[in-house]
């Protein structure tokens, strides 16, 4: 009697386990992007806490680097090389899950979505208007006269051409800033 109950319970557990595994696999595969690095690529390495020492990363950075990929070891591991400020080279191995691509500030970061197809549009009249509003009489944001010049430009532009978008914008801005 007990054996019969245990065998049905085990069968139910195996079935539930397989269902849970399939659901986890589906969730993982839905968001996972396969990445592969070539020798010479630069990557950042995710820090790990020291096991068993009850230490945390605290306020330190999550990634270190950049490291240069020396070669691929197996399917998912890479040999990385890092050069210190002193010129000392250190090598380490890392699993692909701990790596992310490094982009130098001068490099263009590749986009990962539909934004490749979007072309920015700028209303040239509005761009000229905002330039005139901010710059006005050749003042720059670092000048001490910038704020008074900005206020005067808003007041002046709020009185021009009553039907234009620029005038409406300046009037709304002046109202919000309580200039008029």
Tab-separated table of C-alpha atoms in Angstrom:
chain	number	residue	atom	x	y	z
A	1	UNK	CA	0.000	0.000	0.000
A	2	UNK	CA	2.781	2.452	0.953
A	3	UNK	CA	4.843	1.377	-2.096
A	4	UNK	CA	1.905	2.149	-4.409
A	5	UNK	CA	1.479	5.640	-2.958
A	6	UNK	CA	5.221	6.347	-3.143
A	7	UNK	CA	5.461	5.258	-6.769
A	8	UNK	CA	2.596	7.588	-7.797
A	9	UNK	CA	4.158	10.434	-5.797
A	10	UNK	CA	7.526	9.832	-7.504
A	11	UNK	CA	5.874	9.767	-10.930
A	12	UNK	CA	4.111	13.060	-10.152
A	13	UNK	CA	7.380	14.608	-8.956
A	14	UNK	CA	9.211	13.553	-12.124
A	15	UNK	CA	6.396	14.929	-14.269
A	16	UNK	CA	6.325	18.264	-12.384
A	17	UNK	CA	10.120	18.509	-12.575
A	18	UNK	CA	10.099	17.991	-16.355
A	19	UNK	CA	7.374	20.621	-16.786
A	20	UNK	CA	9.330	23.129	-14.668
A	21	UNK	CA	12.557	22.432	-16.611
A	22	UNK	CA	10.782	22.979	-19.929
A	23	UNK	CA	9.295	26.272	-18.693
A	24	UNK	CA	12.697	27.507	-17.431
A	25	UNK	CA	14.359	26.520	-20.705
A	26	UNK	CA	11.720	28.379	-22.693
A	27	UNK	CA	12.117	31.554	-20.570
A	28	UNK	CA	15.916	31.414	-20.872
A	29	UNK	CA	15.886	30.839	-24.629
A	30	UNK	CA	13.417	33.681	-25.174
A	31	UNK	CA	15.911	36.295	-23.890
A	32	UNK	CA	19.286	34.666	-24.504
A	33	UNK	CA	21.526	36.086	-27.220
A	34	UNK	CA	24.381	33.947	-28.397
A	35	UNK	CA	27.684	35.826	-28.218
A	36	UNK	CA	31.083	34.761	-29.367
A	37	UNK	CA	34.363	36.629	-29.094
A	38	UNK	CA	37.316	36.517	-31.449
A	39	UNK	CA	40.990	36.747	-30.421
A	40	UNK	CA	41.846	40.439	-30.137
A	41	UNK	CA	38.374	41.538	-29.001
A	42	UNK	CA	38.194	43.620	-25.838
A	43	UNK	CA	35.828	42.547	-23.055
A	44	UNK	CA	34.927	43.445	-19.482
A	45	UNK	CA	35.063	40.738	-16.802
A	46	UNK	CA	32.360	40.537	-14.133
A	47	UNK	CA	33.712	40.469	-10.586
A	48	UNK	CA	32.933	37.567	-8.283
A	49	UNK	CA	32.713	37.572	-4.508
A	50	UNK	CA	35.214	35.502	-2.584
A	51	UNK	CA	33.380	32.298	-1.656
A	52	UNK	CA	33.122	31.522	2.026
A	53	UNK	CA	34.597	34.808	3.208
A	54	UNK	CA	31.249	36.581	3.707
A	55	UNK	CA	32.540	39.406	1.563
A	56	UNK	CA	30.436	41.421	-0.826
A	57	UNK	CA	31.248	43.709	-3.689
A	58	UNK	CA	29.799	46.667	-1.792
A	59	UNK	CA	30.258	49.875	-3.734
A	60	UNK	CA	32.960	48.547	-6.035
A	61	UNK	CA	32.422	48.328	-9.768
A	62	UNK	CA	30.689	45.257	-11.138
A	63	UNK	CA	33.121	44.791	-14.046
A	64	UNK	CA	36.891	45.065	-14.396
A	65	UNK	CA	38.978	45.483	-17.462
A	66	UNK	CA	39.244	45.883	-20.317
A	67	UNK	CA	40.761	42.500	-21.080
A	68	UNK	CA	41.904	41.288	-24.479
A	69	UNK	CA	40.689	37.880	-25.641
A	70	UNK	CA	43.758	35.724	-26.333
A	71	UNK	CA	42.013	32.550	-27.429
A	72	UNK	CA	38.903	30.469	-27.027
A	73	UNK	CA	39.170	27.465	-24.716
A	74	UNK	CA	36.446	24.913	-25.309
A	75	UNK	CA	32.902	25.962	-26.190
A	76	UNK	CA	32.227	28.600	-23.536
A	77	UNK	CA	35.533	29.653	-21.936
A	78	UNK	CA	38.114	32.209	-22.998
A	79	UNK	CA	41.709	32.977	-22.102
A	80	UNK	CA	41.944	36.690	-21.297
A	81	UNK	CA	44.995	38.922	-21.060
A	82	UNK	CA	45.193	42.148	-19.058
A	83	UNK	CA	48.038	44.671	-18.942
A	84	UNK	CA	48.497	46.800	-15.804
A	85	UNK	CA	49.701	50.398	-15.754
A	86	UNK	CA	53.162	49.029	-14.882
A	87	UNK	CA	53.227	46.906	-18.038
A	88	UNK	CA	52.691	43.635	-16.157
A	89	UNK	CA	50.602	41.149	-18.155
A	90	UNK	CA	48.261	38.814	-16.346
A	91	UNK	CA	46.229	36.008	-17.866
A	92	UNK	CA	43.000	34.520	-16.617
A	93	UNK	CA	40.269	32.267	-17.897
A	94	UNK	CA	36.598	33.160	-17.766
A	95	UNK	CA	33.264	31.666	-18.702
A	96	UNK	CA	31.330	33.528	-21.383
A	97	UNK	CA	28.572	34.399	-18.873
A	98	UNK	CA	31.042	36.635	-16.994
A	99	UNK	CA	32.038	38.619	-20.107
A	100	UNK	CA	30.512	41.544	-21.903
A	101	UNK	CA	31.871	43.494	-24.864
A	102	UNK	CA	34.013	46.553	-24.142
A	103	UNK	CA	33.618	49.617	-26.336
A	104	UNK	CA	36.207	52.361	-26.148
A	105	UNK	CA	34.671	55.812	-25.719
A	106	UNK	CA	35.787	56.758	-29.226
A	107	UNK	CA	34.147	53.734	-30.850
A	108	UNK	CA	30.555	53.654	-31.996
A	109	UNK	CA	28.473	51.143	-30.048
A	110	UNK	CA	26.492	48.859	-32.362
A	111	UNK	CA	22.770	49.104	-31.784
A	112	UNK	CA	20.763	45.999	-31.073
A	113	UNK	CA	17.276	46.746	-32.336
A	114	UNK	CA	15.040	48.461	-34.817
A	115	UNK	CA	16.531	51.870	-34.086
A	116	UNK	CA	18.908	51.239	-37.009
A	117	UNK	CA	16.073	52.130	-39.360
A	118	UNK	CA	15.129	55.385	-37.628
A	119	UNK	CA	16.383	58.631	-39.116
A	120	UNK	CA	16.326	61.636	-36.815
A	121	UNK	CA	14.323	64.619	-38.008
A	122	UNK	CA	15.006	68.150	-36.844
A	123	UNK	CA	12.769	71.089	-37.536
A	124	UNK	CA	15.319	73.587	-38.879
A	125	UNK	CA	13.188	76.616	-38.000
A	126	UNK	CA	12.822	75.441	-34.412
A	127	UNK	CA	16.553	74.628	-34.223
A	128	UNK	CA	17.374	78.161	-35.399
A	129	UNK	CA	14.838	79.577	-32.943
A	130	UNK	CA	16.232	77.678	-29.948
A	131	UNK	CA	19.753	78.689	-30.930
A	132	UNK	CA	18.654	82.327	-31.047
A	133	UNK	CA	16.803	81.922	-27.758
A	134	UNK	CA	19.768	80.447	-25.913
A	135	UNK	CA	22.634	82.300	-27.574
A	136	UNK	CA	20.911	85.623	-28.129
A	137	UNK	CA	23.628	88.260	-28.113
A	138	UNK	CA	26.551	85.827	-28.453
A	139	UNK	CA	26.422	84.923	-24.731
A	140	UNK	CA	27.390	81.432	-23.696
A	141	UNK	CA	26.065	79.313	-20.806
A	142	UNK	CA	29.360	79.852	-18.968
A	143	UNK	CA	29.033	83.647	-19.075
A	144	UNK	CA	27.703	85.406	-15.999
A	145	UNK	CA	25.341	87.327	-18.274
A	146	UNK	CA	23.778	84.171	-19.719
A	147	UNK	CA	20.690	84.067	-17.477
A	148	UNK	CA	19.743	87.756	-17.896
A	149	UNK	CA	20.304	87.493	-21.667
A	150	UNK	CA	18.196	84.330	-21.790
A	151	UNK	CA	15.379	86.042	-19.869
A	152	UNK	CA	15.522	89.097	-22.162
A	153	UNK	CA	15.471	86.890	-25.268
A	154	UNK	CA	12.414	85.010	-23.994
A	155	UNK	CA	10.623	88.295	-23.289
A	156	UNK	CA	11.591	89.723	-26.697
A	157	UNK	CA	10.655	86.606	-28.681
A	158	UNK	CA	7.346	86.257	-26.797
A	159	UNK	CA	6.147	89.534	-28.336
A	160	UNK	CA	7.014	88.747	-31.983
A	161	UNK	CA	4.626	87.200	-34.558
A	162	UNK	CA	1.661	86.307	-32.316
A	163	UNK	CA	0.614	83.179	-34.273
A	164	UNK	CA	3.971	81.426	-34.592
A	165	UNK	CA	4.892	78.318	-32.629
A	166	UNK	CA	8.016	80.021	-31.366
A	167	UNK	CA	6.038	82.887	-29.858
A	168	UNK	CA	3.552	80.498	-28.244
A	169	UNK	CA	6.454	78.481	-26.838
A	170	UNK	CA	8.136	81.620	-25.473
A	171	UNK	CA	4.895	82.826	-23.901
A	172	UNK	CA	4.393	79.450	-22.196
A	173	UNK	CA	8.025	79.446	-21.072
A	174	UNK	CA	7.754	82.993	-19.783
A	175	UNK	CA	4.561	82.109	-17.902
A	176	UNK	CA	6.192	79.065	-16.314
A	177	UNK	CA	9.256	81.066	-15.342
A	178	UNK	CA	7.039	83.987	-14.278
A	179	UNK	CA	8.947	86.434	-16.477
A	180	UNK	CA	5.966	88.387	-17.814
